[in-house]
mmCIF file of C-alpha atoms in Angstrom:
data_model
loop_
_atom_site.group_PDB
_atom_site.id
_atom_site.type_symbol
_atom_site.label_atom_id
_atom_site.label_comp_id
_atom_site.label_asym_id
_atom_site.label_seq_id
_atom_site.Cartn_x
_atom_site.Cartn_y
_atom_site.Cartn_z
ATOM 1 C CA MET A 9 88.256 126.019 76.458
ATOM 2 C CA THR A 10 89.387 125.672 80.061
ATOM 3 C CA SER A 11 88.102 122.671 81.959
ATOM 4 C CA GLN A 12 88.231 122.014 85.671
ATOM 5 C CA VAL A 13 90.198 118.889 86.636
ATOM 6 C CA GLU A 14 90.802 117.291 89.997
ATOM 7 C CA PRO A 15 94.341 118.131 91.199
ATOM 8 C CA ILE A 16 94.609 114.628 92.688
ATOM 9 C CA GLN A 17 92.809 111.856 90.818
ATOM 10 C CA GLN A 18 90.522 109.660 92.918
ATOM 11 C CA ASP A 19 92.645 106.527 92.468
ATOM 12 C CA ARG A 20 95.919 108.401 93.073
ATOM 13 C CA ARG A 21 95.397 109.521 96.680
ATOM 14 C CA GLY A 22 98.082 108.752 99.222
ATOM 15 C CA VAL A 23 101.552 107.399 98.547
ATOM 16 C CA ILE A 24 102.146 105.535 95.294
ATOM 17 C CA PRO A 25 105.187 103.262 95.232
ATOM 18 C CA TYR A 26 107.315 103.851 92.128
ATOM 19 C CA MET A 27 109.572 100.846 91.649
ATOM 20 C CA ALA A 28 112.569 100.728 89.324
ATOM 21 C CA VAL A 29 113.503 97.214 88.264
ATOM 22 C CA ALA A 30 116.006 95.521 86.007
ATOM 23 C CA GLY A 31 113.579 93.716 83.726
ATOM 24 C CA CYS A 32 110.335 95.596 84.198
ATOM 25 C CA ALA A 33 108.321 93.375 81.832
ATOM 26 C CA GLY A 34 109.326 90.324 83.879
ATOM 27 C CA ALA A 35 108.385 92.120 87.088
ATOM 28 C CA ILE A 36 104.956 92.924 85.667
ATOM 29 C CA ASP A 37 104.494 89.235 84.806
ATOM 30 C CA PHE A 38 105.612 88.219 88.321
ATOM 31 C CA TYR A 39 103.292 90.687 90.078
ATOM 32 C CA THR A 40 100.403 89.595 87.854
ATOM 33 C CA LYS A 41 100.939 85.880 88.544
ATOM 34 C CA VAL A 42 101.776 86.158 92.238
ATOM 35 C CA PHE A 43 99.791 89.135 93.544
ATOM 36 C CA GLY A 44 96.931 89.250 91.035
ATOM 37 C CA ALA A 45 98.055 92.616 89.656
ATOM 38 C CA THR A 46 96.339 94.117 86.633
ATOM 39 C CA GLU A 47 98.391 96.156 84.224
ATOM 40 C CA THR A 48 96.535 99.346 83.380
ATOM 41 C CA PHE A 49 99.111 101.356 81.417
ATOM 42 C CA ARG A 50 102.522 100.991 79.761
ATOM 43 C CA ILE A 51 104.896 103.197 77.768
ATOM 44 C CA GLU A 52 107.718 101.400 76.009
ATOM 45 C CA GLN A 53 110.890 103.124 74.893
ATOM 46 C CA PRO A 54 112.328 102.574 71.382
ATOM 47 C CA ASP A 55 115.014 100.305 72.911
ATOM 48 C CA GLY A 56 112.316 98.064 74.422
ATOM 49 C CA ARG A 57 112.661 99.241 78.021
ATOM 50 C CA ILE A 58 109.536 100.254 79.861
ATOM 51 C CA GLY A 59 109.652 103.952 80.674
ATOM 52 C CA HIS A 60 106.524 103.850 82.809
ATOM 53 C CA ALA A 61 103.926 101.229 83.693
ATOM 54 C CA GLU A 62 100.984 101.263 86.054
ATOM 55 C CA LEU A 63 99.551 98.288 87.887
ATOM 56 C CA SER A 64 96.600 97.877 90.171
ATOM 57 C CA ILE A 65 96.950 95.499 93.105
ATOM 58 C CA GLY A 66 93.936 95.232 95.374
ATOM 59 C CA GLY A 67 92.588 98.497 94.017
ATOM 60 C CA ASN A 68 95.824 100.385 94.742
ATOM 61 C CA VAL A 69 98.120 101.805 92.082
ATOM 62 C CA ILE A 70 101.847 101.136 91.821
ATOM 63 C CA TYR A 71 104.193 102.514 89.201
ATOM 64 C CA LEU A 72 107.114 100.650 87.655
ATOM 65 C CA CYS A 73 109.869 101.352 85.167
ATOM 66 C CA ASP A 74 112.997 99.728 83.859
ATOM 67 C CA GLU A 75 116.343 100.985 85.065
ATOM 68 C CA PHE A 76 117.682 104.170 83.484
ATOM 69 C CA PRO A 77 121.109 104.572 85.127
ATOM 70 C CA ASP A 78 121.882 107.732 83.137
ATOM 71 C CA TYR A 79 119.018 109.379 85.027
ATOM 72 C CA GLY A 80 119.867 107.867 88.403
ATOM 73 C CA THR A 81 117.020 105.354 88.189
ATOM 74 C CA VAL A 82 118.218 101.946 89.333
ATOM 75 C CA GLY A 83 116.580 99.028 91.075
ATOM 76 C CA PRO A 84 117.559 97.197 94.239
ATOM 77 C CA LEU A 85 119.610 94.547 92.419
ATOM 78 C CA SER A 86 121.908 97.272 91.084
ATOM 79 C CA VAL A 87 122.477 98.868 94.481
ATOM 80 C CA GLY A 88 122.750 95.721 96.565
ATOM 81 C CA GLY A 89 119.313 95.682 98.178
ATOM 82 C CA THR A 90 116.619 97.976 99.471
ATOM 83 C CA PRO A 91 115.678 99.377 102.882
ATOM 84 C CA VAL A 92 112.037 99.704 101.779
ATOM 85 C CA MET A 93 109.421 96.998 102.251
ATOM 86 C CA LEU A 94 106.048 96.900 100.569
ATOM 87 C CA HIS A 95 103.125 95.496 102.574
ATOM 88 C CA LEU A 96 100.252 93.682 100.902
ATOM 89 C CA TYR A 97 97.199 92.052 102.456
ATOM 90 C CA VAL A 98 95.960 89.019 100.540
ATOM 91 C CA THR A 99 93.136 86.543 101.064
ATOM 92 C CA ASP A 100 95.380 83.467 101.400
ATOM 93 C CA VAL A 101 98.922 84.364 102.439
ATOM 94 C CA ASP A 102 100.123 80.755 102.387
ATOM 95 C CA ALA A 103 99.044 80.289 98.765
ATOM 96 C CA VAL A 104 100.558 83.628 97.703
ATOM 97 C CA ALA A 105 103.870 82.838 99.438
ATOM 98 C CA GLN A 106 104.001 79.460 97.690
ATOM 99 C CA ARG A 107 103.187 81.031 94.320
ATOM 100 C CA ALA A 108 105.894 83.650 94.905
ATOM 101 C CA ALA A 109 108.464 80.962 95.735
ATOM 102 C CA ASP A 110 107.412 78.967 92.669
ATOM 103 C CA GLU A 111 107.950 82.091 90.538
ATOM 104 C CA GLY A 112 111.455 82.705 91.881
ATOM 105 C CA ALA A 113 110.985 84.770 95.042
ATOM 106 C CA THR A 114 113.195 84.157 98.063
ATOM 107 C CA ILE A 115 111.298 83.608 101.296
ATOM 108 C CA LEU A 116 113.056 85.775 103.890
ATOM 109 C CA ARG A 117 110.689 85.013 106.750
ATOM 110 C CA ALA A 118 108.350 82.030 106.661
ATOM 111 C CA VAL A 119 104.627 82.636 106.890
ATOM 112 C CA GLU A 120 103.380 82.242 110.449
ATOM 113 C CA ASP A 121 100.791 83.647 112.834
ATOM 114 C CA GLN A 122 101.869 87.000 114.259
ATOM 115 C CA PHE A 123 101.082 88.421 117.708
ATOM 116 C CA TYR A 124 99.235 91.405 116.229
ATOM 117 C CA GLY A 125 96.548 89.357 114.473
ATOM 118 C CA ASP A 126 97.996 88.715 111.027
ATOM 119 C CA ARG A 127 99.394 85.577 109.451
ATOM 120 C CA GLY A 128 102.304 86.807 107.428
ATOM 121 C CA GLY A 129 105.774 86.414 106.028
ATOM 122 C CA LYS A 130 108.418 88.317 104.101
ATOM 123 C CA LEU A 131 109.879 87.674 100.655
ATOM 124 C CA ARG A 132 112.285 89.214 98.169
ATOM 125 C CA ASP A 133 110.948 89.127 94.639
ATOM 126 C CA PRO A 134 113.307 88.174 91.787
ATOM 127 C CA PHE A 135 113.831 91.890 91.100
ATOM 128 C CA GLY A 136 115.106 92.724 94.586
ATOM 129 C CA HIS A 137 112.022 94.321 96.107
ATOM 130 C CA VAL A 138 111.012 93.147 99.582
ATOM 131 C CA TRP A 139 107.371 92.378 100.334
ATOM 132 C CA TRP A 140 105.635 91.647 103.628
ATOM 133 C CA ILE A 141 102.497 89.689 102.743
ATOM 134 C CA ALA A 142 99.755 88.964 105.230
ATOM 135 C CA THR A 143 96.231 87.771 105.837
ATOM 136 C CA HIS A 144 94.407 89.290 108.799
ATOM 137 C CA ILE A 145 93.220 86.421 111.016
ATOM 138 C CA GLU A 146 92.309 88.012 114.345
ATOM 139 C CA ASP A 147 91.163 91.397 115.583
ATOM 140 C CA VAL A 148 93.525 92.390 118.402
ATOM 141 C CA SER A 149 93.018 95.486 120.516
ATOM 142 C CA ALA A 150 95.901 97.891 121.038
ATOM 143 C CA GLU A 151 96.145 96.789 124.677
ATOM 144 C CA GLN A 152 96.181 93.076 123.745
ATOM 145 C CA MET A 153 98.847 93.793 121.144
ATOM 146 C CA ARG A 154 101.048 95.608 123.663
ATOM 147 C CA GLU A 155 100.644 92.779 126.179
ATOM 148 C CA ARG A 156 101.451 90.113 123.587
ATOM 149 C CA ALA A 157 104.503 92.104 122.447
ATOM 150 C CA ARG A 158 105.667 92.473 126.038
ATOM 151 C CA LYS A 159 105.406 88.709 126.604
ATOM 152 C CA LEU A 160 107.018 87.885 123.280
ATOM 153 C CA PHE A 161 109.909 90.327 123.484
ATOM 154 C CA GLY A 162 110.260 90.495 127.252
ATOM 155 C CA GLY A 163 109.780 93.832 128.898
#
């Protein structure tokens, strides 16, 4: 019997980050404690590494796996960093930043009010991934934002 399926599942629309980490189980614990993630799926390999895991953070899906260097899958700690940042809105950015620091994250940019209407900061999690976390605190029009940027950065 042939059944019709959706080519893109409802909760899989848009870009899904797929993060390789050294110590995937620890990363899942960190993201659960700090960001309120819910683990929805996991496949473990016979050697104990996680071949694929799925988390939900704020209703959005992210994928994770352990490193598999033989397949070219390595995390940021193995390559000396990452040029990619993940952005996450949270209800209380100050509390989340403190929880992240308590769980071993490095605060790269302290949480503060931003000219574009967010209160936010940047951190590197213990697995090398960089997160910009923010709470929206003010609605700012595009024109207001441009004017504030001009005053802040000169020009």
